[in-house]
Amino acid sequence: MVIIAEIGINHNGSLDVAHELIRQARIAGADIAKFQFYDPMKIFGPEGSYPNPEALKQALIVQFGFDEARQLKIWCEEEGVEFSASVFDLERFGWTEELDVIRYKIASRAVENSELCEQILGTGKETFVSLGFWPGKGQPFSANNAKYLYCVPKYPCDLKDLNLPMEFHNSNYSGFSDHSLGIEAALVAVGRGAMIIEKHFTLNKGLPGPDHICSATPEELGELCRLARLMEKV
């Protein structure tokens, strides 16, 4: 069982908050503390695609540079939790290779970036791939180091819209990237054989930002880790 605390951009641009999120992820029992590194202009388009200048400003604030990424890795090592990141361009892929990450995550938004995905999978490192935005059928890559996560790209996702696989071991998926409220859906996925659980993680669901509302608090993540590992033993 691998449990990923998806910190993503929930640090809201604060290294101090990111440090505390890493610490709380370790206390809760997560295996991996994961971040997202991207250039908002490359991912979401030119300035004109933003609803207002403030939205663009906020998108830029939540992104760290290489020196900050290196500090996050150091803090993860100090806390005893694995550092990982979703990267969305080749420059940031270079960062994570320099930082010698153990595993990768390809976000569903990046699955169709063939050049980036080939570089990531070409490392031979275990790579989790979310398929929420994948428009095709089956598995997009033939690489043996790719492990696929079931994902519904709604933030938050209503439970009625999840349609989880009945048996993960008889599906294309090794795990579940959860954007629903609470931890119940993740626990259902564990009960159906999911061996990788990714859950967005925050210190406070009321903070500004798109992902806080569908994130687990430290208390919820701790309960998810405890129950999922008990279910794994059963």
PDB file of C-alpha atoms in Angstrom:
ATOM      1  CA  MET A   1       0.000   0.000   0.000  1.00  0.00           C
ATOM      2  CA  VAL A   2       1.341   3.412  -1.022  1.00  0.00           C
ATOM      3  CA  ILE A   3      -0.411   6.504   0.327  1.00  0.00           C
ATOM      4  CA  ILE A   4       0.422   9.834  -1.300  1.00  0.00           C
ATOM      5  CA  ALA A   5      -0.269  13.128   0.445  1.00  0.00           C
ATOM      6  CA  GLU A   6      -0.868  15.360  -2.560  1.00  0.00           C
ATOM      7  CA  ILE A   7       0.261  18.731  -1.239  1.00  0.00           C
ATOM      8  CA  GLY A   8       0.297  20.064  -4.788  1.00  0.00           C
ATOM      9  CA  ILE A   9      -0.102  23.833  -4.533  1.00  0.00           C
ATOM     10  CA  ASN A  10      -1.898  23.814  -1.164  1.00  0.00           C
ATOM     11  CA  HIS A  11       1.076  25.581   0.405  1.00  0.00           C
ATOM     12  CA  ASN A  12      -0.271  28.725  -1.328  1.00  0.00           C
ATOM     13  CA  GLY A  13       3.272  29.833  -2.126  1.00  0.00           C
ATOM     14  CA  SER A  14       4.555  29.712   1.463  1.00  0.00           C
ATOM     15  CA  LEU A  15       7.634  27.624   2.223  1.00  0.00           C
ATOM     16  CA  ASP A  16       6.715  27.644   5.910  1.00  0.00           C
ATOM     17  CA  VAL A  17       3.302  26.160   5.131  1.00  0.00           C
ATOM     18  CA  ALA A  18       4.906  23.617   2.799  1.00  0.00           C
ATOM     19  CA  HIS A  19       7.279  22.585   5.589  1.00  0.00           C
ATOM     20  CA  GLU A  20       4.387  22.093   7.998  1.00  0.00           C
ATOM     21  CA  LEU A  21       2.447  20.104   5.400  1.00  0.00           C
ATOM     22  CA  ILE A  22       5.438  17.780   4.988  1.00  0.00           C
ATOM     23  CA  ARG A  23       5.652  17.360   8.768  1.00  0.00           C
ATOM     24  CA  GLN A  24       1.942  16.659   9.100  1.00  0.00           C
ATOM     25  CA  ALA A  25       2.008  14.193   6.177  1.00  0.00           C
ATOM     26  CA  ARG A  26       4.693  12.218   7.997  1.00  0.00           C
ATOM     27  CA  ILE A  27       2.787  12.312  11.293  1.00  0.00           C
ATOM     28  CA  ALA A  28      -0.370  11.098   9.537  1.00  0.00           C
ATOM     29  CA  GLY A  29       1.510   8.128   8.103  1.00  0.00           C
ATOM     30  CA  ALA A  30       1.720   8.995   4.412  1.00  0.00           C
ATOM     31  CA  ASP A  31       4.498   7.405   2.376  1.00  0.00           C
ATOM     32  CA  ILE A  32       4.961  10.276  -0.084  1.00  0.00           C
ATOM     33  CA  ALA A  33       4.619  14.055   0.103  1.00  0.00           C
ATOM     34  CA  LYS A  34       3.992  15.233  -3.446  1.00  0.00           C
ATOM     35  CA  PHE A  35       4.115  18.691  -5.000  1.00  0.00           C
ATOM     36  CA  GLN A  36       3.264  20.181  -8.407  1.00  0.00           C
ATOM     37  CA  PHE A  37       5.839  22.139 -10.401  1.00  0.00           C
ATOM     38  CA  TYR A  38       4.702  23.972 -13.526  1.00  0.00           C
ATOM     39  CA  ASP A  39       4.766  27.236 -15.429  1.00  0.00           C
ATOM     40  CA  PRO A  40       1.191  28.617 -15.301  1.00  0.00           C
ATOM     41  CA  MET A  41       1.656  30.377 -18.638  1.00  0.00           C
ATOM     42  CA  LYS A  42       2.566  27.077 -20.319  1.00  0.00           C
ATOM     43  CA  ILE A  43      -0.179  25.043 -18.660  1.00  0.00           C
ATOM     44  CA  PHE A  44      -3.116  27.419 -18.735  1.00  0.00           C
ATOM     45  CA  GLY A  45      -2.212  29.582 -21.712  1.00  0.00           C
ATOM     46  CA  PRO A  46      -1.442  33.278 -22.177  1.00  0.00           C
ATOM     47  CA  GLU A  47      -2.530  35.985 -19.807  1.00  0.00           C
ATOM     48  CA  GLY A  48      -5.718  36.558 -21.770  1.00  0.00           C
ATOM     49  CA  SER A  49      -7.048  33.118 -20.783  1.00  0.00           C
ATOM     50  CA  TYR A  50      -7.203  34.068 -17.119  1.00  0.00           C
ATOM     51  CA  PRO A  51     -10.490  35.540 -15.834  1.00  0.00           C
ATOM     52  CA  ASN A  52      -8.642  38.528 -14.371  1.00  0.00           C
ATOM     53  CA  PRO A  53      -5.093  39.722 -13.589  1.00  0.00           C
ATOM     54  CA  GLU A  54      -5.507  38.672  -9.963  1.00  0.00           C
ATOM     55  CA  ALA A  55      -6.120  35.054 -11.006  1.00  0.00           C
ATOM     56  CA  LEU A  56      -2.875  35.039 -12.986  1.00  0.00           C
ATOM     57  CA  LYS A  57      -1.028  36.624 -10.063  1.00  0.00           C
ATOM     58  CA  GLN A  58      -2.271  33.902  -7.708  1.00  0.00           C
ATOM     59  CA  ALA A  59      -1.295  31.164 -10.168  1.00  0.00           C
ATOM     60  CA  LEU A  60       2.251  32.539 -10.259  1.00  0.00           C
ATOM     61  CA  ILE A  61       2.473  32.927  -6.470  1.00  0.00           C
ATOM     62  CA  VAL A  62       1.912  29.223  -5.762  1.00  0.00           C
ATOM     63  CA  GLN A  63       4.854  28.110  -7.889  1.00  0.00           C
ATOM     64  CA  PHE A  64       8.328  27.500  -6.445  1.00  0.00           C
ATOM     65  CA  GLY A  65      11.694  27.699  -8.175  1.00  0.00           C
ATOM     66  CA  PHE A  66      14.451  25.097  -8.139  1.00  0.00           C
ATOM     67  CA  ASP A  67      16.048  26.307  -4.894  1.00  0.00           C
ATOM     68  CA  GLU A  68      12.706  26.010  -3.101  1.00  0.00           C
ATOM     69  CA  ALA A  69      12.152  22.553  -4.595  1.00  0.00           C
ATOM     70  CA  ARG A  70      15.541  21.463  -3.285  1.00  0.00           C
ATOM     71  CA  GLN A  71      14.607  22.744   0.179  1.00  0.00           C
ATOM     72  CA  LEU A  72      11.365  20.754   0.083  1.00  0.00           C
ATOM     73  CA  LYS A  73      13.366  17.620  -0.719  1.00  0.00           C
ATOM     74  CA  ILE A  74      15.685  18.300   2.239  1.00  0.00           C
ATOM     75  CA  TRP A  75      12.742  18.722   4.588  1.00  0.00           C
ATOM     76  CA  CYS A  76      11.172  15.475   3.337  1.00  0.00           C
ATOM     77  CA  GLU A  77      14.420  13.639   4.008  1.00  0.00           C
ATOM     78  CA  GLU A  78      14.612  15.123   7.495  1.00  0.00           C
ATOM     79  CA  GLU A  79      11.035  14.042   8.239  1.00  0.00           C
ATOM     80  CA  GLY A  80      11.458  10.575   6.761  1.00  0.00           C
ATOM     81  CA  VAL A  81       8.812  10.886   4.040  1.00  0.00           C
ATOM     82  CA  GLU A  82       9.490  10.436   0.324  1.00  0.00           C
ATOM     83  CA  PHE A  83       9.624  13.585  -1.801  1.00  0.00           C
ATOM     84  CA  SER A  84       7.869  13.480  -5.162  1.00  0.00           C
ATOM     85  CA  ALA A  85       6.401  15.854  -7.710  1.00  0.00           C
ATOM     86  CA  SER A  86       4.234  16.098 -10.765  1.00  0.00           C
ATOM     87  CA  VAL A  87       6.135  18.052 -13.397  1.00  0.00           C
ATOM     88  CA  PHE A  88       4.562  19.583 -16.466  1.00  0.00           C
ATOM     89  CA  ASP A  89       7.520  20.589 -18.635  1.00  0.00           C
ATOM     90  CA  LEU A  90      11.026  19.415 -19.471  1.00  0.00           C
ATOM     91  CA  GLU A  91      12.724  22.159 -17.447  1.00  0.00           C
ATOM     92  CA  ARG A  92      11.055  21.031 -14.238  1.00  0.00           C
ATOM     93  CA  PHE A  93      11.629  17.404 -15.151  1.00  0.00           C
ATOM     94  CA  GLY A  94      15.310  18.360 -15.143  1.00  0.00           C
ATOM     95  CA  TRP A  95      14.873  19.756 -11.620  1.00  0.00           C
ATOM     96  CA  THR A  96      13.456  16.519 -10.287  1.00  0.00           C
ATOM     97  CA  GLU A  97      16.118  14.429 -11.966  1.00  0.00           C
ATOM     98  CA  GLU A  98      18.787  16.626 -10.384  1.00  0.00           C
ATOM     99  CA  LEU A  99      17.032  16.141  -7.057  1.00  0.00           C
ATOM    100  CA  ASP A 100      17.074  12.365  -7.692  1.00  0.00           C
ATOM    101  CA  VAL A 101      13.418  11.632  -7.003  1.00  0.00           C
ATOM    102  CA  ILE A 102      12.610   7.960  -6.474  1.00  0.00           C
ATOM    103  CA  ARG A 103       9.256   7.957  -8.282  1.00  0.00           C
ATOM    104  CA  TYR A 104       7.229  10.190 -10.579  1.00  0.00           C
ATOM    105  CA  LYS A 105       3.600  11.142 -11.005  1.00  0.00           C
ATOM    106  CA  ILE A 106       2.207  12.097 -14.402  1.00  0.00           C
ATOM    107  CA  ALA A 107      -0.891  14.216 -13.899  1.00  0.00           C
ATOM    108  CA  SER A 108      -3.825  13.464 -16.167  1.00  0.00           C
ATOM    109  CA  ARG A 109      -3.490  16.931 -17.670  1.00  0.00           C
ATOM    110  CA  ALA A 110       0.018  15.980 -18.867  1.00  0.00           C
ATOM    111  CA  VAL A 111      -0.689  12.501 -20.273  1.00  0.00           C
ATOM    112  CA  GLU A 112      -0.950  13.802 -23.840  1.00  0.00           C
ATOM    113  CA  ASN A 113       2.424  15.598 -23.585  1.00  0.00           C
ATOM    114  CA  SER A 114       4.207  12.729 -25.313  1.00  0.00           C
ATOM    115  CA  GLU A 115       7.704  14.219 -25.169  1.00  0.00           C
ATOM    116  CA  LEU A 116       7.521  14.830 -21.418  1.00  0.00           C
ATOM    117  CA  CYS A 117       5.970  11.432 -20.689  1.00  0.00           C
ATOM    118  CA  GLU A 118       8.590   9.616 -22.753  1.00  0.00           C
ATOM    119  CA  GLN A 119      11.346  11.368 -20.795  1.00  0.00           C
ATOM    120  CA  ILE A 120       9.771  10.522 -17.440  1.00  0.00           C
ATOM    121  CA  LEU A 121       9.035   6.889 -18.263  1.00  0.00           C
ATOM    122  CA  GLY A 122      12.446   6.586 -19.913  1.00  0.00           C
ATOM    123  CA  THR A 123      14.088   6.987 -16.507  1.00  0.00           C
ATOM    124  CA  GLY A 124      12.819   3.510 -15.621  1.00  0.00           C
ATOM    125  CA  LYS A 125      11.530   4.847 -12.294  1.00  0.00           C
ATOM    126  CA  GLU A 126       8.139   3.761 -11.045  1.00  0.00           C
ATOM    127  CA  THR A 127       5.637   6.295 -12.378  1.00  0.00           C
ATOM    128  CA  PHE A 128       2.041   6.802 -11.282  1.00  0.00           C
ATOM    129  CA  VAL A 129      -0.193   8.011 -14.115  1.00  0.00           C
ATOM    130  CA  SER A 130      -3.619   9.572 -13.531  1.00  0.00           C
ATOM    131  CA  LEU A 131      -6.073   8.997 -16.365  1.00  0.00           C
ATOM    132  CA  GLY A 132      -8.772  11.536 -15.468  1.00  0.00           C
ATOM    133  CA  PHE A 133      -8.324  13.594 -18.638  1.00  0.00           C
ATOM    134  CA  TRP A 134      -7.141  10.709 -20.829  1.00  0.00           C
ATOM    135  CA  PRO A 135      -9.643  10.544 -23.738  1.00  0.00           C
ATOM    136  CA  GLY A 136      -8.588   7.142 -25.028  1.00  0.00           C
ATOM    137  CA  LYS A 137      -9.346   3.601 -23.924  1.00  0.00           C
ATOM    138  CA  GLY A 138      -6.997   1.217 -22.175  1.00  0.00           C
ATOM    139  CA  GLN A 139      -3.525   2.338 -21.187  1.00  0.00           C
ATOM    140  CA  PRO A 140      -1.713   5.164 -22.980  1.00  0.00           C
ATOM    141  CA  PHE A 141       1.817   3.785 -22.437  1.00  0.00           C
ATOM    142  CA  SER A 142       3.405   0.373 -22.864  1.00  0.00           C
ATOM    143  CA  ALA A 143       6.182   1.028 -20.334  1.00  0.00           C
ATOM    144  CA  ASN A 144       6.340  -1.538 -17.549  1.00  0.00           C
ATOM    145  CA  ASN A 145       7.137   1.139 -14.965  1.00  0.00           C
ATOM    146  CA  ALA A 146       3.795   2.924 -15.481  1.00  0.00           C
ATOM    147  CA  LYS A 147       1.081   2.297 -12.878  1.00  0.00           C
ATOM    148  CA  TYR A 148      -2.307   3.830 -13.561  1.00  0.00           C
ATOM    149  CA  LEU A 149      -4.592   5.653 -11.162  1.00  0.00           C
ATOM    150  CA  TYR A 150      -8.339   5.931 -11.569  1.00  0.00           C
ATOM    151  CA  CYS A 151      -9.348   9.584 -11.397  1.00  0.00           C
ATOM    152  CA  VAL A 152     -12.414  11.717 -12.067  1.00  0.00           C
ATOM    153  CA  PRO A 153     -11.271  15.286 -12.843  1.00  0.00           C
ATOM    154  CA  LYS A 154     -13.877  17.212 -10.860  1.00  0.00           C
ATOM    155  CA  TYR A 155     -12.899  19.414  -7.909  1.00  0.00           C
ATOM    156  CA  PRO A 156     -14.639  18.335  -5.774  1.00  0.00           C
ATOM    157  CA  CYS A 157     -16.110  15.183  -7.288  1.00  0.00           C
ATOM    158  CA  ASP A 158     -19.565  14.110  -6.076  1.00  0.00           C
ATOM    159  CA  LEU A 159     -19.687  10.525  -4.849  1.00  0.00           C
ATOM    160  CA  LYS A 160     -22.409   9.743  -7.395  1.00  0.00           C
ATOM    161  CA  ASP A 161     -19.983  10.640 -10.199  1.00  0.00           C
ATOM    162  CA  LEU A 162     -17.109   8.404  -9.083  1.00  0.00           C
ATOM    163  CA  ASN A 163     -18.087   5.031 -10.619  1.00  0.00           C
ATOM    164  CA  LEU A 164     -15.106   3.322  -9.014  1.00  0.00           C
ATOM    165  CA  PRO A 165     -13.888   0.044 -10.537  1.00  0.00           C
ATOM    166  CA  MET A 166     -15.482  -2.928  -8.787  1.00  0.00           C
ATOM    167  CA  GLU A 167     -12.146  -4.776  -8.659  1.00  0.00           C
ATOM    168  CA  PHE A 168      -8.955  -2.811  -9.148  1.00  0.00           C
ATOM    169  CA  HIS A 169      -6.841  -5.920  -9.731  1.00  0.00           C
ATOM    170  CA  ASN A 170      -9.065  -6.851 -12.684  1.00  0.00           C
ATOM    171  CA  SER A 171      -8.915  -3.387 -14.227  1.00  0.00           C
ATOM    172  CA  ASN A 172      -6.384  -1.079 -15.859  1.00  0.00           C
ATOM    173  CA  TYR A 173      -5.807   0.630 -12.517  1.00  0.00           C
ATOM    174  CA  SER A 174      -3.426   0.024  -9.634  1.00  0.00           C
ATOM    175  CA  GLY A 175      -4.867   2.799  -7.513  1.00  0.00           C
ATOM    176  CA  PHE A 176      -7.089   5.820  -7.062  1.00  0.00           C
ATOM    177  CA  SER A 177      -6.415   9.563  -7.158  1.00  0.00           C
ATOM    178  CA  ASP A 178      -9.268  10.944  -5.069  1.00  0.00           C
ATOM    179  CA  HIS A 179     -10.873  14.380  -5.481  1.00  0.00           C
ATOM    180  CA  SER A 180     -14.041  13.676  -3.505  1.00  0.00           C
ATOM    181  CA  LEU A 181     -14.956  15.137  -0.139  1.00  0.00           C
ATOM    182  CA  GLY A 182     -13.941  13.080   2.884  1.00  0.00           C
ATOM    183  CA  ILE A 183     -12.014   9.806   2.959  1.00  0.00           C
ATOM    184  CA  GLU A 184     -14.854   7.357   2.375  1.00  0.00           C
ATOM    185  CA  ALA A 185     -14.297   6.957  -1.375  1.00  0.00           C
ATOM    186  CA  ALA A 186     -10.597   6.250  -0.864  1.00  0.00           C
ATOM    187  CA  LEU A 187     -11.451   3.561   1.683  1.00  0.00           C
ATOM    188  CA  VAL A 188     -13.956   1.975  -0.713  1.00  0.00           C
ATOM    189  CA  ALA A 189     -11.167   1.890  -3.325  1.00  0.00           C
ATOM    190  CA  VAL A 190      -8.857   0.153  -0.840  1.00  0.00           C
ATOM    191  CA  GLY A 191     -11.609  -2.373  -0.142  1.00  0.00           C
ATOM    192  CA  ARG A 192     -11.815  -3.048  -3.864  1.00  0.00           C
ATOM    193  CA  GLY A 193      -8.105  -3.711  -4.187  1.00  0.00           C
ATOM    194  CA  ALA A 194      -6.487  -0.324  -4.848  1.00  0.00           C
ATOM    195  CA  MET A 195      -2.843  -0.440  -3.743  1.00  0.00           C
ATOM    196  CA  ILE A 196      -2.030   3.240  -4.388  1.00  0.00           C
ATOM    197  CA  ILE A 197      -4.101   6.041  -2.863  1.00  0.00           C
ATOM    198  CA  GLU A 198      -3.459   9.695  -3.650  1.00  0.00           C
ATOM    199  CA  LYS A 199      -5.373  12.273  -1.632  1.00  0.00           C
ATOM    200  CA  HIS A 200      -5.041  16.051  -1.757  1.00  0.00           C
ATOM    201  CA  PHE A 201      -3.800  17.364   1.585  1.00  0.00           C
ATOM    202  CA  THR A 202      -4.268  20.695   3.364  1.00  0.00           C
ATOM    203  CA  LEU A 203      -3.921  22.265   6.783  1.00  0.00           C
ATOM    204  CA  ASN A 204      -7.268  24.046   6.410  1.00  0.00           C
ATOM    205  CA  LYS A 205     -10.049  23.405   3.884  1.00  0.00           C
ATOM    206  CA  GLY A 206     -11.128  27.037   4.138  1.00  0.00           C
ATOM    207  CA  LEU A 207      -7.908  28.470   2.700  1.00  0.00           C
ATOM    208  CA  PRO A 208      -8.085  30.205  -0.700  1.00  0.00           C
ATOM    209  CA  GLY A 209      -7.229  28.028  -3.678  1.00  0.00           C
ATOM    210  CA  PRO A 210      -8.924  25.453  -5.917  1.00  0.00           C
ATOM    211  CA  ASP A 211      -7.844  22.235  -4.196  1.00  0.00           C
ATOM    212  CA  HIS A 212      -8.338  22.876  -0.471  1.00  0.00           C
ATOM    213  CA  ILE A 213     -12.023  21.964  -0.456  1.00  0.00           C
ATOM    214  CA  CYS A 214     -11.436  18.409  -1.739  1.00  0.00           C
ATOM    215  CA  SER A 215      -8.354  17.860   0.417  1.00  0.00           C
ATOM    216  CA  ALA A 216      -7.921  15.868   3.610  1.00  0.00           C
ATOM    217  CA  THR A 217      -6.968  17.605   6.828  1.00  0.00           C
ATOM    218  CA  PRO A 218      -4.151  16.115   8.944  1.00  0.00           C
ATOM    219  CA  GLU A 219      -6.744  14.351  11.091  1.00  0.00           C
ATOM    220  CA  GLU A 220      -8.533  12.896   8.058  1.00  0.00           C
ATOM    221  CA  LEU A 221      -5.288  11.790   6.414  1.00  0.00           C
ATOM    222  CA  GLY A 222      -4.224  10.107   9.641  1.00  0.00           C
ATOM    223  CA  GLU A 223      -7.504   8.193   9.796  1.00  0.00           C
ATOM    224  CA  LEU A 224      -7.229   7.262   6.112  1.00  0.00           C
ATOM    225  CA  CYS A 225      -3.715   5.892   6.610  1.00  0.00           C
ATOM    226  CA  ARG A 226      -4.713   3.972   9.740  1.00  0.00           C
ATOM    227  CA  LEU A 227      -7.818   2.364   8.271  1.00  0.00           C
ATOM    228  CA  ALA A 228      -6.310   1.660   4.839  1.00  0.00           C
ATOM    229  CA  ARG A 229      -3.375  -0.204   6.378  1.00  0.00           C
ATOM    230  CA  LEU A 230      -5.707  -2.195   8.637  1.00  0.00           C
ATOM    231  CA  MET A 231      -7.812  -3.104   5.600  1.00  0.00           C
ATOM    232  CA  GLU A 232      -4.678  -4.145   3.724  1.00  0.00           C
ATOM    233  CA  LYS A 233      -3.832  -6.580   6.535  1.00  0.00           C
ATOM    234  CA  VAL A 234      -7.351  -8.025   6.457  1.00  0.00           C
TER     235      VAL A 234
END
